[in-house]
Amino acid sequence: MAFLTGQEDPVPNYACHLGPPRAALVGDTRSALSVAMARLLGLYKFPQVSYASTLPSLSDKTQFPSFLRTRASDLVSSYAVTQLVLHLGWSWIVILAQDDDFGQQAGALAAGELGKADICIEFHLSVPSQHSPEKISTVVQKMQISTATGVLVFLNNSNFKLILQSLLGVRVLGQVWVSEGLLHTALALAMPGISRVLRGAFGLLCHRNRVHGFPEFFANLHPSRTPEDMFLGRFWEATLGCRWPHGNDTVSGAVQLCSGSESLSGHEHPFQDVSEVDIAYTAVYSVAHALQDLVSCEHGGGVCADPRHFHPWQLLHALRKVRFQTPDGTHIAFDANGDLVAKFDVFQRQQSPEGQFNFVHIGTMDPHPSLGHRMMIHLKDGIQVPSSVCSTSCEPGSSQIPQEGAPHCCFECRLCPEGQFADQRDMKSCLLCPAEQYPSQARDRCLPRTETFLTFDEPLGLAMTLMALTLASLACLILGVFLRFRHTPVVRANNRALSYVLLASLTLCALSPLLFLGRPSPATCLLRQTTFAVVFTVAVSCVLAKTLTVVMAFRVTRPGQRVRVCLGPGAAASVVLVSSLTQVILCGVWLATSPPFPHRDAASEPGRLVLQCQEGSGVAFSCVLGYLGLLATGTFSAAFLARGLPDAFNETRFLTFSMLLFCSVWTAFLPLYHSARGKATAAVEVFSILASTAGLLGGIFLPKCYLILLTPERNTAPSLRPGPWAQSGCGSLLGPALSPGPQHSPI
């Protein structure tokens, strides 16, 4: 209060200063008394800048509104440690924290930040502040069984040395210690045998600004130049080892007197390493720059202050917004909590060629506005960074499988299943490739699929094309033979018009597989199944009409019976027309509701994109095939029942055999079609079409061609005229068809 008021008997809220006002208080502020004073000074908005205090509570601007500091708080340092751990890529660590406010806050902060980054903590061990051999022994036992390599240390000097001493007799190898400071680590290096425990270590130090011109200033110091400085004489004596004469003091002969001609230039003073000149530099110059800004109105909102008459809150306002750069290039600024935006130096314990272990500067940690709360870390090239993981990383092509009852950082690696990939390390699950891509053999990337379809130029497609053209040519050739010998009894028997229609439909049946070859298009997809279904329906209905004609003919026992009406040409044409029209209607409904369309199938063949026709409505497709199957079954049944009729007058045995081949092919087709994949589906259907076409063509017409071309002597009416059947009435029915003349027979 005397400092604030300028009076020995202070009066609150009254100041009586002679000369310029006091600007700010710069000091240590580490003791409890200093904290109480900081709270009191905050009531008066009096600026205070500490260069040594690291208490996290001082960042609370509600309690300490005028407190600022140029050293990172314990929590900021702890946060920097977690950032270093994240940069090193560790995922499995141990935390050693003291059981006081500092250790609990720092440990909780580290655990929270590491938890956000999915880093697992094997042990979070609390080290007692008071000496407790039992608790220390428990900590050492857990350290011994720990599998984590990285150890985060939030301990004071004595506790850290106590832990290291306890670990000297325990076989703990490979652990890397990370600390927010180097002082306790450096002290521990002096312990005998500590190198066996402290082989790997990282440490952080808040970056210090070197005082510009201090060596020159130090060299020019002399007590005679500043006689009012009562400390300089003592400093001179302690540094140079002499005694400065003081008045009538008597000195012994063993004491060397200072002559005043000595020089501090190039001389190391005995407390050079513990000098606080460097860390106080930033605090003092922050106040100096704030005063400069206050006078020049840079951060005063356009309001200038008289340097000899200003209020503390005016300087505090400028101090909070101060921005400047030190001669060594460091940017100085305070955050919203009054803490210096700290930059850290990273040190690593390394062994020199002589076998000595030293802490070597390997990089920096610098906060960056673009990273938010993250820090930008720059480490030198070639730094050996140890690993601290529970499980080895999973290579691309495999994913992590968690171990039951273990943290998520402990896992097993399993190869991605078929059709999936993992292109990064440590993926939690494998991914599906896009529709038109497939996983590589290593399953670490996706490759573009090769388009494939049943083409004309591949061996299978070429063979099927040649077979289709051969069958179509054979059907045309047989049709030509039938036209050439149309007046012979064999051609005239059993309705030669039906034979012409059947041969024409079989020609189209043989050519329809060509629609299944080549790249699928909307047009070919519409025509494939419908063309096949219609032409085969015409062919089967012709066979049915032939079979019914023969059956009805042999049921006639007396001339003039009503059943003879069914033997006329119109009846056979009606059977073909009605059967075919029904199939055309079914196909029309299919095309109108859900027609087939081109489809790119990526699931049938690995590594290939099969271009095929999707059938659209499965129900409509089943109805079309079902109707054709029903028609074929009925035709086969009728032919089978009529197979015992005389061979000299009918072809029911050949019809039965051809329909047996037809039904067998399509009965085998159904399971093969549903089990085939990719372009094999089209190949199975093409083969079935060709096989059934060949069965009908060969079973019905090849015997007739053999009779017409190779044994023409049998293609006469006397050779084909029935014997015993003539007496039963059949001869009178079939006779006109087997005798030359203008008569017309329905058979």
XYZ file of C-alpha atoms in Angstrom:
747
model
C 0.000 0.000 0.000
C 2.938 2.296 0.662
C 4.210 1.485 -2.817
C 0.856 2.351 -4.363
C 0.201 5.544 -2.396
C 3.734 6.860 -1.968
C 3.257 7.378 1.756
C 4.566 5.548 4.751
C 1.123 5.762 6.288
C -0.912 4.803 3.221
C -4.356 6.143 2.601
C -6.376 3.899 0.261
C -7.265 5.384 -3.124
C -4.934 8.315 -2.548
C -1.540 8.671 -4.228
C 1.059 11.325 -3.525
C 4.071 10.688 -5.764
C 6.856 13.122 -6.465
C 8.057 12.839 -10.053
C 6.795 10.466 -12.743
C 4.297 7.812 -11.715
C 5.440 4.290 -11.143
C 4.852 2.379 -14.408
C 4.679 -1.296 -13.487
C 6.042 -3.966 -11.222
C 8.442 -6.505 -12.727
C 9.519 -9.409 -10.560
C 9.525 -13.062 -9.624
C 6.064 -13.505 -8.079
C 6.447 -17.121 -7.033
C 5.768 -17.000 -3.302
C 2.371 -17.010 -1.642
C 3.000 -13.429 -0.457
C 3.658 -12.384 -4.041
C 0.400 -13.982 -5.157
C -1.490 -12.095 -2.466
C 0.198 -8.897 -3.583
C -0.760 -9.642 -7.195
C -4.383 -9.934 -6.130
C -4.178 -6.617 -4.272
C -2.445 -4.833 -7.165
C -5.183 -6.121 -9.444
C -7.750 -4.122 -7.484
C -5.893 -0.963 -8.500
C -5.347 -2.150 -12.113
C -1.632 -1.741 -11.510
C 0.397 -3.590 -14.200
C 2.642 -6.368 -12.960
C 4.802 -8.590 -15.154
C 6.363 -11.778 -13.794
C 9.263 -13.552 -15.449
C 9.324 -16.614 -13.181
C 5.868 -17.579 -11.895
C 4.249 -20.594 -13.535
C 1.170 -20.989 -11.305
C -1.842 -21.766 -13.517
C -4.210 -19.872 -11.209
C -2.554 -16.566 -12.118
C -4.084 -16.848 -15.594
C -7.520 -16.199 -14.043
C -8.239 -12.608 -15.014
C -11.147 -12.427 -12.586
C -8.783 -12.719 -9.605
C -5.675 -11.218 -11.217
C -6.842 -8.717 -13.851
C -3.546 -6.804 -14.035
C -1.159 -9.768 -13.919
C 0.909 -10.718 -16.958
C 3.919 -12.970 -17.331
C 6.631 -13.735 -19.826
C 7.040 -17.361 -18.855
C 4.716 -20.187 -19.790
C 2.432 -21.475 -17.062
C 2.587 -25.055 -15.906
C -0.524 -25.912 -17.874
C 0.837 -24.360 -21.065
C 4.068 -26.316 -20.613
C 2.097 -29.488 -19.986
C 0.058 -28.830 -23.091
C 3.289 -28.397 -25.066
C 4.429 -31.810 -23.808
C 1.255 -33.418 -25.176
C 1.794 -31.662 -28.501
C 5.285 -33.145 -28.695
C 3.881 -36.605 -27.956
C 1.358 -36.179 -30.774
C 4.128 -35.113 -33.136
C 6.247 -38.128 -32.209
C 3.339 -40.400 -33.143
C 3.087 -42.241 -29.826
C -0.147 -44.008 -28.940
C 0.715 -45.904 -25.748
C 2.169 -43.960 -22.808
C 2.605 -43.788 -19.040
C 1.991 -40.624 -17.023
C 3.929 -39.932 -13.816
C 2.291 -37.050 -11.958
C 2.841 -35.606 -8.533
C -0.125 -35.739 -6.144
C -0.236 -31.972 -5.593
C -2.064 -29.232 -7.462
C 0.594 -28.993 -10.140
C 0.757 -32.732 -10.813
C -2.988 -33.247 -10.736
C -3.724 -30.352 -13.056
C -0.896 -31.158 -15.461
C -1.699 -34.882 -15.486
C -5.404 -34.268 -16.027
C -4.659 -31.830 -18.857
C -2.291 -34.293 -20.551
C -4.742 -37.181 -20.148
C -7.580 -35.101 -21.596
C -5.615 -33.864 -24.605
C -4.185 -37.294 -25.350
C -7.621 -38.858 -24.991
C -9.002 -36.461 -27.602
C -6.283 -37.700 -29.973
C -7.173 -41.391 -29.280
C -3.892 -42.006 -27.474
C -4.096 -44.671 -24.794
C -2.643 -44.315 -21.305
C -1.388 -47.589 -19.885
C -0.798 -46.224 -16.379
C -1.553 -42.851 -14.811
C 0.621 -43.112 -11.722
C 0.422 -40.682 -8.826
C 3.735 -40.068 -7.054
C 3.345 -38.886 -3.432
C 4.723 -35.467 -2.545
C 5.692 -36.738 0.895
C 8.163 -39.583 1.145
C 6.272 -42.896 1.075
C 8.374 -46.023 0.330
C 5.266 -48.197 -0.098
C 3.714 -45.958 -2.759
C 7.053 -45.481 -4.500
C 7.470 -49.260 -4.598
C 4.031 -49.640 -6.176
C 4.926 -47.078 -8.832
C 8.208 -48.862 -9.596
C 6.472 -52.238 -9.921
C 4.022 -50.858 -12.459
C 6.854 -49.195 -14.339
C 8.576 -52.558 -14.477
C 5.621 -54.357 -16.064
C 4.759 -51.484 -18.362
C 4.993 -52.094 -22.108
C 4.768 -48.409 -23.016
C 8.005 -46.756 -24.100
C 6.975 -43.128 -23.631
C 6.789 -41.754 -20.082
C 5.413 -38.265 -19.394
C 6.896 -36.731 -16.264
C 5.161 -34.068 -14.151
C 7.326 -34.221 -11.017
C 9.533 -31.909 -9.018
C 13.271 -32.479 -8.721
C 13.274 -34.528 -5.523
C 10.503 -36.888 -6.554
C 11.991 -37.406 -9.982
C 15.382 -38.299 -8.527
C 13.658 -40.603 -6.042
C 11.897 -42.479 -8.860
C 15.141 -42.796 -10.838
C 17.002 -44.112 -7.827
C 14.284 -46.720 -7.247
C 14.564 -47.847 -10.866
C 18.340 -48.344 -10.734
C 18.011 -51.875 -9.418
C 15.112 -52.789 -11.675
C 15.465 -53.967 -15.234
C 13.538 -51.308 -17.132
C 14.929 -50.756 -20.594
C 13.874 -48.753 -23.604
C 11.778 -46.117 -21.856
C 11.866 -42.556 -23.153
C 11.175 -39.800 -20.631
C 9.476 -36.574 -21.686
C 9.516 -33.614 -19.326
C 8.404 -30.015 -19.431
C 11.813 -28.875 -18.181
C 15.437 -29.917 -18.157
C 16.570 -28.807 -14.730
C 15.566 -31.932 -12.820
C 16.764 -34.107 -15.695
C 20.128 -32.366 -15.750
C 20.452 -32.821 -11.992
C 19.634 -36.484 -12.328
C 22.458 -36.965 -14.811
C 24.937 -36.593 -11.975
C 23.591 -39.714 -10.262
C 25.869 -42.761 -10.645
C 24.537 -45.336 -13.099
C 21.575 -43.181 -14.139
C 22.435 -43.611 -17.818
C 21.100 -47.173 -17.659
C 17.644 -45.817 -16.821
C 17.657 -42.446 -18.519
C 18.886 -43.555 -21.920
C 16.212 -41.698 -23.895
C 14.761 -38.347 -22.893
C 13.118 -35.307 -24.414
C 12.801 -31.977 -22.658
C 11.186 -28.617 -23.306
C 12.392 -25.189 -22.297
C 10.577 -21.948 -22.832
C 12.523 -20.048 -25.445
C 14.696 -17.309 -23.941
C 15.611 -14.094 -25.624
C 19.272 -13.207 -25.528
C 19.893 -9.700 -24.196
C 21.214 -7.601 -27.033
C 24.512 -5.878 -26.140
C 24.791 -7.489 -22.720
C 28.379 -8.788 -23.222
C 29.527 -5.265 -24.120
C 27.637 -3.779 -21.209
C 29.133 -6.362 -18.880
C 32.660 -5.622 -20.128
C 32.254 -1.876 -19.480
C 31.062 -2.181 -15.884
C 33.270 -0.464 -13.302
C 32.480 0.611 -9.710
C 34.067 4.005 -10.205
C 31.624 4.910 -12.945
C 28.550 4.227 -10.837
C 29.579 4.822 -7.215
C 25.919 4.978 -6.175
C 25.468 1.311 -7.153
C 26.252 -0.467 -3.931
C 25.890 -3.929 -5.513
C 28.485 -3.467 -8.242
C 31.400 -3.436 -5.807
C 30.348 -6.760 -4.335
C 29.849 -8.170 -7.809
C 33.350 -6.986 -8.749
C 34.839 -8.665 -5.710
C 33.005 -11.959 -6.224
C 33.851 -12.099 -9.911
C 37.553 -11.105 -9.802
C 38.434 -12.627 -6.422
C 39.805 -9.436 -4.901
C 38.787 -7.110 -2.092
C 37.711 -3.560 -2.801
C 39.247 -1.179 -0.216
C 36.697 0.446 2.050
C 37.919 3.438 4.098
C 40.000 2.422 7.115
C 39.388 -1.338 6.727
C 42.440 -3.422 7.488
C 43.089 -6.458 5.335
C 45.482 -9.297 5.823
C 48.313 -9.897 3.474
C 46.627 -13.005 2.094
C 43.774 -10.927 0.674
C 44.374 -9.301 -2.680
C 43.049 -5.782 -3.036
C 41.279 -4.615 -6.144
C 43.280 -1.933 -7.937
C 40.476 -0.817 -10.193
C 42.479 -1.589 -13.301
C 40.906 -5.009 -13.626
C 38.455 -5.662 -16.464
C 35.422 -7.862 -16.746
C 35.936 -8.246 -20.497
C 36.164 -11.947 -21.397
C 35.671 -12.954 -17.787
C 33.021 -15.446 -16.703
C 31.288 -14.376 -13.530
C 30.612 -17.191 -11.057
C 26.815 -17.094 -11.362
C 26.610 -16.773 -15.127
C 24.451 -19.934 -15.496
C 21.831 -18.846 -13.004
C 21.632 -15.252 -14.128
C 18.079 -14.082 -14.727
C 19.103 -11.282 -17.027
C 17.805 -13.106 -20.098
C 14.406 -14.059 -18.699
C 13.884 -10.607 -17.140
C 14.729 -8.956 -20.451
C 11.371 -9.731 -22.083
C 9.399 -8.541 -19.051
C 11.240 -5.219 -18.789
C 11.091 -4.486 -22.501
C 7.390 -5.362 -22.633
C 6.767 -2.524 -20.204
C 9.095 -0.257 -22.169
C 7.265 -0.914 -25.425
C 3.905 -0.431 -23.704
C 5.072 2.977 -22.461
C 6.240 3.840 -25.963
C 2.877 2.789 -27.418
C 1.053 4.765 -24.728
C 2.957 7.920 -25.580
C 2.677 7.453 -29.360
C -1.032 6.502 -29.118
C -0.552 3.253 -31.093
C -2.614 1.051 -28.801
C -4.508 3.651 -26.852
C -7.502 3.869 -29.109
C -6.328 7.260 -30.368
C -5.922 8.676 -26.840
C -2.423 9.716 -25.820
C -1.185 9.903 -22.252
C 1.283 12.261 -20.676
C 4.381 10.210 -19.801
C 4.631 12.143 -16.514
C 0.972 11.892 -15.621
C -0.899 8.685 -16.545
C -3.010 6.214 -14.696
C -1.986 2.551 -14.176
C -5.003 1.225 -16.088
C -3.872 3.204 -19.153
C -0.525 1.446 -19.184
C -2.225 -1.908 -18.483
C -4.405 -1.428 -21.549
C -1.373 -0.762 -23.719
C 0.594 -3.602 -22.133
C -2.048 -6.185 -22.960
C -1.906 -5.184 -26.633
C 1.837 -4.795 -26.901
C 3.485 -6.301 -29.992
C 7.188 -6.144 -30.701
C 10.121 -8.178 -31.945
C 13.314 -8.729 -29.993
C 16.716 -8.245 -31.633
C 17.076 -12.030 -31.967
C 13.852 -12.196 -34.032
C 11.400 -13.430 -31.395
C 7.856 -12.032 -31.578
C 6.472 -10.956 -28.198
C 2.730 -10.824 -27.518
C 0.338 -11.685 -24.697
C -2.807 -13.769 -25.015
C -6.203 -13.080 -23.480
C -5.078 -14.552 -20.140
C -2.039 -12.294 -19.946
C 0.321 -15.185 -20.665
C 3.128 -14.838 -23.152
C 2.487 -16.634 -26.413
C 5.250 -19.064 -25.612
C 7.738 -20.642 -27.955
C 9.558 -23.758 -26.746
C 12.939 -25.250 -27.545
C 13.051 -29.048 -27.828
C 16.065 -30.920 -26.449
C 17.000 -34.572 -26.756
C 19.457 -36.534 -24.691
C 22.154 -37.787 -27.044
C 25.441 -39.578 -26.597
C 28.563 -37.885 -27.873
C 31.387 -39.783 -29.627
C 33.303 -39.643 -26.329
C 30.470 -41.500 -24.588
C 29.092 -38.481 -22.759
C 25.333 -37.879 -22.575
C 24.191 -34.306 -23.207
C 20.982 -32.533 -24.024
C 21.141 -31.287 -27.609
C 18.824 -28.697 -29.127
C 16.876 -30.491 -31.888
C 13.972 -28.205 -32.744
C 11.361 -25.666 -31.750
C 7.653 -25.564 -30.929
C 5.873 -22.436 -32.028
C 2.165 -21.577 -31.699
C 0.585 -20.681 -35.000
C -2.739 -18.829 -35.454
C -3.785 -21.003 -38.400
C -3.546 -24.167 -36.267
C -5.835 -22.961 -33.491
C -4.591 -24.469 -30.223
C -2.099 -26.697 -31.989
C 1.593 -25.869 -32.101
C 3.883 -25.963 -35.101
C 6.816 -28.288 -34.403
C 10.052 -28.204 -36.358
C 12.593 -30.933 -35.634
C 15.962 -31.278 -37.290
C 16.431 -33.918 -39.948
C 17.923 -37.236 -38.925
C 16.495 -37.227 -35.408
C 16.017 -40.762 -34.105
C 12.450 -40.817 -32.835
C 11.597 -43.900 -30.739
C 8.251 -45.625 -30.986
C 5.761 -46.146 -28.182
C 2.792 -48.246 -29.288
C 0.802 -51.100 -27.817
C 0.471 -52.896 -31.145
C 2.469 -52.667 -34.331
C 0.843 -50.565 -37.011
C -1.317 -52.338 -39.542
C 0.047 -51.993 -43.044
C -2.185 -50.902 -45.930
C -4.299 -53.826 -47.011
C -5.289 -54.769 -43.464
C -7.424 -53.269 -40.720
C -7.379 -53.161 -36.950
C -9.303 -55.784 -34.998
C -9.696 -54.690 -31.328
C -8.567 -57.088 -28.633
C -11.282 -58.027 -26.184
C -10.894 -56.281 -22.845
C -7.945 -54.146 -24.030
C -7.781 -50.429 -24.890
C -8.439 -49.474 -28.475
C -4.719 -48.886 -29.047
C -4.134 -52.628 -28.585
C -5.327 -54.543 -31.617
C -4.568 -57.234 -34.144
C -4.107 -56.745 -37.872
C -6.307 -58.710 -40.245
C -6.215 -58.785 -44.036
C -9.131 -57.031 -45.681
C -11.866 -59.417 -46.887
C -12.524 -60.067 -50.546
C -13.754 -56.989 -52.390
C -12.475 -54.455 -49.806
C -9.304 -52.431 -49.409
C -7.371 -50.260 -46.939
C -5.090 -47.644 -48.494
C -3.724 -46.201 -45.238
C -2.003 -47.516 -42.164
C -3.999 -48.389 -39.046
C -7.437 -48.166 -40.616
C -10.261 -49.136 -38.287
C -12.139 -50.947 -41.040
C -11.708 -51.780 -44.683
C -13.579 -49.915 -47.394
C -15.480 -51.013 -50.452
C -14.079 -50.045 -53.830
C -16.241 -47.917 -56.132
C -18.616 -49.843 -58.351
C -16.328 -49.889 -61.387
C -13.109 -50.662 -59.501
C -11.752 -53.664 -57.631
C -9.093 -54.171 -54.910
C -5.520 -54.998 -55.858
C -4.015 -58.323 -54.857
C -2.443 -56.664 -51.809
C -5.821 -54.973 -51.120
C -4.128 -51.643 -50.544
C -5.718 -49.746 -53.431
C -8.449 -49.946 -56.038
C -7.794 -50.660 -59.689
C -10.085 -49.870 -62.628
C -12.050 -52.868 -63.853
C -11.610 -54.152 -67.400
C -14.820 -54.176 -69.409
C -15.730 -57.624 -70.676
C -18.586 -59.159 -72.644
C -19.108 -62.079 -74.994
C -17.463 -60.816 -78.182
C -17.440 -62.155 -81.717
C -13.646 -62.321 -81.992
C -12.865 -64.312 -78.850
C -12.584 -68.115 -79.307
C -15.869 -68.939 -77.574
C -17.789 -66.209 -79.364
C -16.233 -67.121 -82.711
C -17.133 -70.801 -82.245
C -20.725 -69.930 -81.378
C -20.982 -67.570 -84.334
C -19.761 -70.244 -86.725
C -22.132 -72.789 -85.197
C -25.090 -70.396 -85.512
C -24.301 -69.615 -89.140
C -23.817 -73.319 -89.895
C -27.183 -74.274 -88.408
C -28.932 -71.390 -90.175
C -27.335 -72.391 -93.471
C -28.316 -76.009 -92.925
C -31.923 -74.977 -92.210
C -31.982 -72.884 -95.396
C -30.464 -75.752 -97.354
C -33.124 -78.173 -96.073
C -35.796 -75.621 -96.929
C -34.393 -75.469 -100.448
C -34.475 -79.265 -100.703
C -38.085 -79.321 -99.533
C -39.037 -76.681 -102.065
C -37.192 -78.555 -104.793
C -38.929 -81.856 -103.948
C -42.235 -80.356 -102.781
C -44.341 -82.740 -104.898
C -42.803 -85.903 -103.497
C -44.803 -87.954 -100.978
C -42.327 -87.417 -98.117
C -42.545 -83.622 -98.403
C -46.305 -83.602 -98.956
C -46.934 -85.897 -95.982
C -48.010 -84.192 -92.734
C -48.636 -80.685 -94.127
C -45.678 -79.340 -96.061
C -46.702 -75.740 -95.271
C -45.996 -76.452 -91.591
C -42.611 -77.806 -92.609
C -41.794 -74.581 -94.450
C -42.803 -72.445 -91.437
C -40.876 -74.719 -89.070
C -37.711 -74.509 -91.183
C -37.990 -70.712 -91.408
C -38.432 -70.413 -87.641
C -35.484 -72.767 -87.022
C -33.370 -70.559 -89.283
C -34.261 -67.560 -87.124
C -33.642 -69.646 -83.999
C -30.137 -70.426 -85.223
C -29.464 -66.741 -85.940
C -30.924 -65.369 -82.675
C -27.730 -66.154 -80.663
C -25.967 -63.450 -82.663
C -27.957 -60.925 -80.584
C -26.218 -62.266 -77.461
C -22.746 -61.521 -78.844
C -21.041 -58.123 -78.890
C -21.386 -55.071 -76.631
C -24.899 -54.886 -75.187
C -26.972 -51.926 -76.340
C -30.542 -50.880 -75.566
C -31.715 -52.303 -78.913
C -30.029 -55.679 -78.564
C -31.214 -55.994 -74.954
C -34.809 -55.446 -76.083
C -34.512 -57.999 -78.911
C -32.475 -60.766 -77.264
C -34.973 -62.609 -75.131
C -38.102 -61.558 -76.981
C -36.795 -62.701 -80.384
C -35.602 -65.972 -78.924
C -38.928 -66.568 -77.161
C -41.131 -65.761 -80.179
C -39.207 -67.752 -82.813
C -38.909 -70.783 -80.546
C -42.608 -70.562 -79.749
C -43.373 -70.605 -83.495
C -41.087 -73.621 -83.938
C -42.551 -75.591 -81.038
C -46.123 -74.715 -82.038
C -45.382 -76.052 -85.542
C -44.183 -79.309 -84.019
C -47.335 -79.393 -81.881
C -49.530 -78.845 -84.937
C -47.734 -81.653 -86.796
C -48.159 -83.997 -83.842
C -51.843 -83.194 -83.399
C -52.449 -83.660 -87.110
C -50.999 -87.171 -87.075
C -52.846 -88.120 -83.906
C -56.144 -86.892 -85.271
C -55.558 -88.606 -88.612
C -55.163 -92.025 -87.052
C -58.240 -91.550 -84.896
C -60.401 -91.381 -88.072
C -61.909 -94.792 -88.695
C -64.838 -93.924 -90.985
C -65.090 -91.434 -93.789
C -67.207 -88.423 -93.009
C -66.443 -88.317 -89.291
C -66.525 -84.837 -87.685
C -62.861 -85.132 -86.596
C -61.784 -84.778 -90.226
C -62.509 -81.085 -89.885
C -59.541 -80.871 -87.539
C -57.269 -82.250 -90.237
C -57.654 -79.301 -92.571
C -54.843 -76.765 -93.228
C -56.739 -74.080 -91.311
C -56.713 -76.073 -88.083
C -52.897 -76.436 -88.078
C -52.465 -72.764 -88.909
C -54.784 -71.848 -86.046
C -52.673 -73.844 -83.557
C -49.495 -72.049 -84.686
C -51.154 -68.642 -84.767
C -52.816 -68.881 -81.356
C -49.716 -70.278 -79.631
C -47.394 -67.691 -81.159
C -49.782 -64.801 -80.548
C -49.981 -65.689 -76.867
C -46.202 -65.464 -76.585
C -46.156 -62.178 -78.494
C -48.668 -60.723 -76.013
C -46.561 -61.850 -73.053
C -43.445 -60.267 -74.593
C -45.350 -57.066 -75.321
C -46.494 -56.781 -71.715
C -42.889 -57.396 -70.603
C -41.503 -54.691 -72.861
C -44.232 -52.252 -71.867
C -43.865 -52.673 -68.110
C -40.198 -53.380 -67.344
C -38.087 -54.039 -70.438
C -34.513 -55.366 -70.400
C -31.699 -52.801 -70.319
C -27.869 -52.731 -70.475
C -26.226 -53.324 -67.116
C -22.629 -53.044 -65.856
C -22.073 -55.955 -63.487
C -19.123 -55.483 -61.100
C -19.831 -58.429 -58.796
C -19.656 -61.445 -61.067
C -16.001 -61.550 -62.083
C -13.119 -60.209 -59.938
C -11.300 -57.380 -61.625
C -13.747 -57.212 -64.518
C -16.792 -55.135 -65.363
C -19.217 -57.426 -67.169
C -21.435 -55.688 -69.686
C -24.668 -57.600 -69.933
C -28.407 -57.180 -70.284
C -30.470 -56.982 -67.142
C -33.770 -58.733 -67.675
C -35.838 -55.977 -66.102
C -38.929 -57.680 -64.720
C -37.955 -61.126 -63.458
C -41.640 -62.119 -63.244
C -42.269 -61.261 -66.892
C -39.138 -63.127 -67.984
C -40.226 -66.171 -65.975
C -43.683 -66.049 -67.543
C -42.204 -65.981 -71.051
C -39.907 -68.919 -70.342
C -42.632 -70.728 -68.415
C -45.080 -70.457 -71.311
C -42.453 -71.786 -73.722
C -41.682 -74.627 -71.345
C -45.374 -75.453 -70.935
C -45.840 -75.512 -74.707
C -42.795 -77.750 -75.162
C -43.977 -80.124 -72.418
C -47.401 -80.457 -74.026
C -45.859 -81.069 -77.434
C -43.502 -83.703 -76.048
C -46.376 -85.451 -74.231
C -48.522 -85.579 -77.380
C -45.641 -86.881 -79.480
C -44.716 -89.437 -76.847
C -48.251 -90.838 -76.736
C -48.308 -91.109 -80.547
C -44.889 -92.703 -80.903
C -46.364 -96.166 -81.601
C -48.125 -95.218 -84.841
C -46.783 -96.869 -88.052
C -43.492 -95.431 -89.293
C -44.561 -95.709 -92.867
C -47.234 -93.071 -92.502
C -46.086 -90.606 -89.745
C -43.046 -89.012 -88.070
C -44.158 -89.160 -84.474
C -41.070 -91.028 -83.355
C -38.848 -88.344 -84.859
C -41.012 -85.637 -83.296
C -40.779 -87.400 -79.951
C -36.999 -87.692 -80.184
C -36.516 -84.040 -81.220
C -38.777 -82.781 -78.425
C -36.964 -85.030 -75.958
C -33.708 -83.318 -76.963
C -35.387 -79.918 -76.742
C -36.807 -80.489 -73.252
C -33.574 -82.049 -71.985
C -31.528 -79.059 -73.135
C -33.784 -76.501 -71.515
C -34.204 -78.542 -68.342
C -30.421 -78.507 -67.949
C -30.356 -74.838 -68.948
C -32.280 -73.540 -65.946
C -29.821 -74.492 -63.140
C -26.836 -73.634 -65.325
C -28.292 -70.218 -66.147
C -28.900 -69.336 -62.510
C -25.477 -70.555 -61.357
C -23.473 -68.921 -64.156
C -21.838 -65.545 -63.589
C -20.716 -62.778 -65.886
C -20.554 -63.421 -69.591
C -20.880 -67.153 -68.923
C -24.611 -66.485 -68.472
C -24.943 -65.391 -72.070
C -22.750 -68.272 -73.232
C -24.984 -70.832 -71.483
C -28.109 -69.420 -73.109
C -26.490 -69.280 -76.555
C -25.369 -72.887 -76.228
C -28.862 -73.955 -75.162
C -30.418 -72.163 -78.128
C -28.015 -73.746 -80.574
C -28.334 -77.218 -79.031
C -32.142 -77.173 -79.039
C -32.192 -75.802 -82.595
C -29.869 -78.542 -83.734
C -32.036 -81.136 -81.960
C -35.214 -80.015 -83.726
C -33.532 -79.624 -87.077
C -31.726 -82.937 -86.935
C -34.436 -84.989 -85.284
C -37.230 -83.974 -87.663
C -35.664 -83.169 -91.029
C -32.434 -85.110 -91.410
C -34.254 -88.479 -91.763
C -36.460 -86.943 -94.457
C -33.475 -85.464 -96.288
C -31.814 -88.841 -96.116
C -34.917 -90.407 -97.709
C -35.234 -87.674 -100.341
C -31.597 -87.378 -101.382
C -29.975 -90.733 -100.708
C -32.836 -93.217 -101.134
C -35.146 -91.616 -103.694
C -36.528 -95.067 -104.628
C -38.317 -95.124 -101.271
C -39.874 -91.684 -101.870
C -42.666 -93.131 -103.997
C -46.310 -93.910 -103.360
C -46.009 -97.703 -103.687
C -43.118 -97.790 -101.246
C -44.960 -95.684 -98.698
C -48.469 -97.109 -99.260
C -49.689 -98.827 -96.068
C -50.502 -102.490 -95.951
C -52.612 -103.810 -93.116
C -53.640 -100.298 -92.054
C -55.602 -99.832 -95.290
C -58.200 -102.295 -94.095
C -58.767 -100.327 -90.925
C -59.703 -97.212 -92.790
C -56.423 -95.399 -92.515
C -55.326 -96.382 -95.958
C -58.294 -94.629 -97.494
C -57.345 -91.496 -95.560
C -53.629 -91.498 -96.345
C -53.883 -93.032 -99.779
C -54.464 -89.798 -101.736
C -51.420 -88.269 -100.174
C -49.269 -91.182 -101.332
C -50.623 -91.459 -104.849
C -49.775 -89.200 -107.744
C -52.540 -86.999 -108.913
C -54.203 -83.718 -108.170
C -55.880 -84.945 -104.998
C -54.967 -83.091 -101.787
C -54.607 -84.765 -98.483
C -54.505 -83.153 -95.055
C -51.513 -85.325 -94.154
